mmCIF file of C-alpha atoms in Angstrom:
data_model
loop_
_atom_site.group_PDB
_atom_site.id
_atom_site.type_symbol
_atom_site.label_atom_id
_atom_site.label_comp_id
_atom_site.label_asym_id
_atom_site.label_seq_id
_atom_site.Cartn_x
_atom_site.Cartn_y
_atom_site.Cartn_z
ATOM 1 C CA UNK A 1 144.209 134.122 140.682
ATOM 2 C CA UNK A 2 145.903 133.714 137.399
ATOM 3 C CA UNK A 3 146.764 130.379 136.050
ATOM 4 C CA UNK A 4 149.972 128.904 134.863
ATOM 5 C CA UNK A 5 148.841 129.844 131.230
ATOM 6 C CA UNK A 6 148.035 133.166 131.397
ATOM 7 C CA UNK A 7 151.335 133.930 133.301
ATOM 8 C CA UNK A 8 153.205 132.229 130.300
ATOM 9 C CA UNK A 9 151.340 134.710 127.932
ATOM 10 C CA UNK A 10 152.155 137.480 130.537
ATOM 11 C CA UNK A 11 155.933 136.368 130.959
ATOM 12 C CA UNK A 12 155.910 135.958 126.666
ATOM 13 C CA UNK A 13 154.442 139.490 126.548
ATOM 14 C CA UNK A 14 156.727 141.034 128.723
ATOM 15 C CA UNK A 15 159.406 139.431 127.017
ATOM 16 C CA UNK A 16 158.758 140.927 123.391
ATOM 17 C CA UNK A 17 158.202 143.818 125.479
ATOM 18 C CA UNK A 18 161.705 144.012 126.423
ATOM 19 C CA UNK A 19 163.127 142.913 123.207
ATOM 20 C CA UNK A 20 161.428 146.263 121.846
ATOM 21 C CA UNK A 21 162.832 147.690 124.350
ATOM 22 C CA UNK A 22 166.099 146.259 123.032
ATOM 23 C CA UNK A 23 166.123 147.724 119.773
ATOM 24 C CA UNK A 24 165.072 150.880 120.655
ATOM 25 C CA UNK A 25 168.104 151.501 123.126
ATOM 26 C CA UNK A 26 170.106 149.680 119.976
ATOM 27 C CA UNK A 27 168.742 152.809 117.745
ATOM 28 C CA UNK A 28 169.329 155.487 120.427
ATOM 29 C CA UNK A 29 172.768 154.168 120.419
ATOM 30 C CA UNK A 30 173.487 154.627 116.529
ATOM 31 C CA UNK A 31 171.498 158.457 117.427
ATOM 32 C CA UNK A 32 174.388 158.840 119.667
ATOM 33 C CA UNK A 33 177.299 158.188 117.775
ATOM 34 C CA UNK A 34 176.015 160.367 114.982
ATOM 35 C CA UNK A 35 174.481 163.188 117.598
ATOM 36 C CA UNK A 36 171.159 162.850 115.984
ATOM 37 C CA UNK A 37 169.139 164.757 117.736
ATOM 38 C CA UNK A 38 166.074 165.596 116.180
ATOM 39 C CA UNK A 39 165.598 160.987 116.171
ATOM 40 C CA UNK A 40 166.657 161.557 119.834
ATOM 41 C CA UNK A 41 164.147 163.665 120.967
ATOM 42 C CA UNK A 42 162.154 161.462 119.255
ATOM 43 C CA UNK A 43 163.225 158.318 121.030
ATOM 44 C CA UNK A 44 162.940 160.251 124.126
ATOM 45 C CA UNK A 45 158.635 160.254 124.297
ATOM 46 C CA UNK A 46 158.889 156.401 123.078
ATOM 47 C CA UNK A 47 161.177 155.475 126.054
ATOM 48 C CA UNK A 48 159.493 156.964 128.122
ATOM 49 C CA UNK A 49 156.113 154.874 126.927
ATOM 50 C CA UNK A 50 157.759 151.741 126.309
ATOM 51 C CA UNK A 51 159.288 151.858 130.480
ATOM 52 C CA UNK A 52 155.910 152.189 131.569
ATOM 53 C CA UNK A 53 154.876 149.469 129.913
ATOM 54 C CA UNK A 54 157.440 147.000 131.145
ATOM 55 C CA UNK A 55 156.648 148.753 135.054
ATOM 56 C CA UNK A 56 153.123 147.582 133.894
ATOM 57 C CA UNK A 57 154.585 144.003 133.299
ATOM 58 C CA UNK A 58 156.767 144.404 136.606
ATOM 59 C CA UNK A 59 153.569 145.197 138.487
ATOM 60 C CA UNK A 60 151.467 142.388 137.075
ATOM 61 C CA UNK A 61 154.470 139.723 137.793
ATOM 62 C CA UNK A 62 154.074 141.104 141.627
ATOM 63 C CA UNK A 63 150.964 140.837 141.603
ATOM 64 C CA UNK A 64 151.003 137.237 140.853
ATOM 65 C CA UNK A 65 153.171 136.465 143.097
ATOM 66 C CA UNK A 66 151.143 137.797 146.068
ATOM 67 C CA UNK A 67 148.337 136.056 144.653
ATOM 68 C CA UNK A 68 150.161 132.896 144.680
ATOM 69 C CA UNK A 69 151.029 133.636 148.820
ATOM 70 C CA UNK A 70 154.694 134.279 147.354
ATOM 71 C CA UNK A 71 157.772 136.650 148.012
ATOM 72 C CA UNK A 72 158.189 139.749 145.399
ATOM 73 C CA UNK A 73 161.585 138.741 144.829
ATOM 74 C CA UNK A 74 164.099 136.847 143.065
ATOM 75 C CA UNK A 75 163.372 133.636 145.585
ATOM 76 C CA UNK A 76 159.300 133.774 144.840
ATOM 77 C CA UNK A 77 160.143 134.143 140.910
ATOM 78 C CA UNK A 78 162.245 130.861 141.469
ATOM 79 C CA UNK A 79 159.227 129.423 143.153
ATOM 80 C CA UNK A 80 156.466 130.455 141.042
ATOM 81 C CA UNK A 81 158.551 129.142 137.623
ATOM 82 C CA UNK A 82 158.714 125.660 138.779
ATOM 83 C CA UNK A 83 157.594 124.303 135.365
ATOM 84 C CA UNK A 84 159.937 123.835 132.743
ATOM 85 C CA UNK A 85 157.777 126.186 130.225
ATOM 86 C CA UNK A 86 157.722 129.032 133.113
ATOM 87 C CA UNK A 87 161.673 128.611 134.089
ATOM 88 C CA UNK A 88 162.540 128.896 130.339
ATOM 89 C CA UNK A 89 160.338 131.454 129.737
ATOM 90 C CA UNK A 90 161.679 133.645 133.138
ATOM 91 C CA UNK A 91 165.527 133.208 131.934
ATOM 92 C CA UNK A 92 164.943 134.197 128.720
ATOM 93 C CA UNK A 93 163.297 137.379 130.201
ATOM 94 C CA UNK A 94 166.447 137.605 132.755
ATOM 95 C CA UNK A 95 169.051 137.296 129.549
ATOM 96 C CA UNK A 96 167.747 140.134 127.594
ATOM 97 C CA UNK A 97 166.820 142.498 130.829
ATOM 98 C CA UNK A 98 170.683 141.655 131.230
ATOM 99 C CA UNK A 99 171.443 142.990 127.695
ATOM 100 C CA UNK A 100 169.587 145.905 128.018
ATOM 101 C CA UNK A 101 170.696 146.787 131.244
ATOM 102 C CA UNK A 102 174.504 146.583 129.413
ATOM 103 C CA UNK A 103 172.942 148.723 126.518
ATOM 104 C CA UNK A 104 171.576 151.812 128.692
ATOM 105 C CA UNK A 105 174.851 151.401 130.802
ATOM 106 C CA UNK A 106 176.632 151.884 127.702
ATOM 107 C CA UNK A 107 174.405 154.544 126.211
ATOM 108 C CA UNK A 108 174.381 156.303 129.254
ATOM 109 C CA UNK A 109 178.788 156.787 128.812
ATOM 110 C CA UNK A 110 177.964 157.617 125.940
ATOM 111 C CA UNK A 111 175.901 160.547 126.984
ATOM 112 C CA UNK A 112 178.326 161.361 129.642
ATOM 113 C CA UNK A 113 181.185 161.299 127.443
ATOM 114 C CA UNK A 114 179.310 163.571 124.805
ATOM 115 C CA UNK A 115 178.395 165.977 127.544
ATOM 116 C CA UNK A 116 182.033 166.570 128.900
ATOM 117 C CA UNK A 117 183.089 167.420 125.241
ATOM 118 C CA UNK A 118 180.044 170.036 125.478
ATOM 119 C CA UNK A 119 181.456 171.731 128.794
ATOM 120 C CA UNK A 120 184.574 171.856 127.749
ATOM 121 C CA UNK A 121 183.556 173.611 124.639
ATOM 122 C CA UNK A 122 181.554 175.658 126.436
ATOM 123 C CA UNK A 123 183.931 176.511 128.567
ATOM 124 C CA UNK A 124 186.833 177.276 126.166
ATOM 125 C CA UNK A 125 184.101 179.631 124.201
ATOM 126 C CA UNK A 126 183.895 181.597 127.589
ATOM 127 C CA UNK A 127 187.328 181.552 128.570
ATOM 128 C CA UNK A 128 187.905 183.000 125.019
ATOM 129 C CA UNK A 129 185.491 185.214 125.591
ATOM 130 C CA UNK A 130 187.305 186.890 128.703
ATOM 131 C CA UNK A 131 190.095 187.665 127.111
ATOM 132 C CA UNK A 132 191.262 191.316 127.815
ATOM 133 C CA UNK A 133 191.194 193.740 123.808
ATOM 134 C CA UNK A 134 194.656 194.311 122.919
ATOM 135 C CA UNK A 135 193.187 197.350 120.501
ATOM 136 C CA UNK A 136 190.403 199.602 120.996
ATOM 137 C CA UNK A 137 187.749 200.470 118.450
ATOM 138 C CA UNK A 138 190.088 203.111 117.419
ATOM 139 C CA UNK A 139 192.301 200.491 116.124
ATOM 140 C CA UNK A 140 194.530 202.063 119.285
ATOM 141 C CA UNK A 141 196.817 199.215 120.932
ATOM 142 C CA UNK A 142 194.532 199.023 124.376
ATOM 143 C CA UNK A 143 196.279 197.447 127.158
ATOM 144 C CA UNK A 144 193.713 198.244 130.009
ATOM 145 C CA UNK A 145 195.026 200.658 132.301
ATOM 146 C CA UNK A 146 194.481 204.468 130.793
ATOM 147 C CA UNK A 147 198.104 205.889 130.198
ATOM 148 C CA UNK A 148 200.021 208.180 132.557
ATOM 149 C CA UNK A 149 201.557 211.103 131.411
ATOM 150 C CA UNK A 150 205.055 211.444 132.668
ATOM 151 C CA UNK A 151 206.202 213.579 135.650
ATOM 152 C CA UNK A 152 203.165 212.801 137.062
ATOM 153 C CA UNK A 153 202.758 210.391 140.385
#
């Protein structure tokens, strides 16, 4: 079973972790507002590492807590910090898992805000494209329906 110590240096690891984490949603965000997105594609692959490494860290915390006969839950967390190095240590880790959870919230409008602008574009580009010809390739004003001559039902 681990020891205090080496949950510390787990807790401290998952921690930088997370501030990574941080500054990568930070970057995606400035991506976003520009619509770079060649660096977004980019981001995209490192994202995707960087989460499995915190579900990693996730999975190792639970793990310590079954070890230590404990809840996986807010409640054991409380109960397996009860040292003043571990309960700093845990907040800090709940502070910035708060900011990034406000960052990817806010990235994610983002996203959904740039992809309404899309559709709509896309679908004023089709509507525009549906648009009967008022002249045919003769240069003839084409209304649609082939004239009638007159006299005739």
């Amino acid at each position: 079973m681990p020891q205090n110590s080496e949950f510390a240096a787990s807790l401290r690891e998952e921690t930088a972790a997370l501030r990574a984490f941080r500054k990568l949603l930070e970057t995606e965000r400035a991506c976003l507002k520009r619509s770079d997105v060649e660096t977004l594609l980019e981001l995209t692959r490192v994202k995707s590492e960087q989460l499995d490494q915190l579900a990693e860290f996730s999975e190792c915390r639970s793990r310590y807590l079954v070890a230590k006969g404990l809840e996986v839950s807010q409640a054991g967390m409380a109960k397996a910090t009860q040292t003043p190095e571990l309960t700093e240590l845990w907040n800090e880790l709940l502070s910035i898992a708060a900011e990034v959870r406000n960052l990817n919230d806010a990235n994610g409008a983002l996203i959904a805000v740039r992809m309404n602008h899309n559709h709509a574009a896309l679908a004023a580009l089709q509507v525009g494209g549906r648009v009967p010809k008022l002249y045919g390739p003769d240069g003839q004003r084409d209304v649609g329906a082939p004239p009638r001559e007159l006299g005739r039902a």
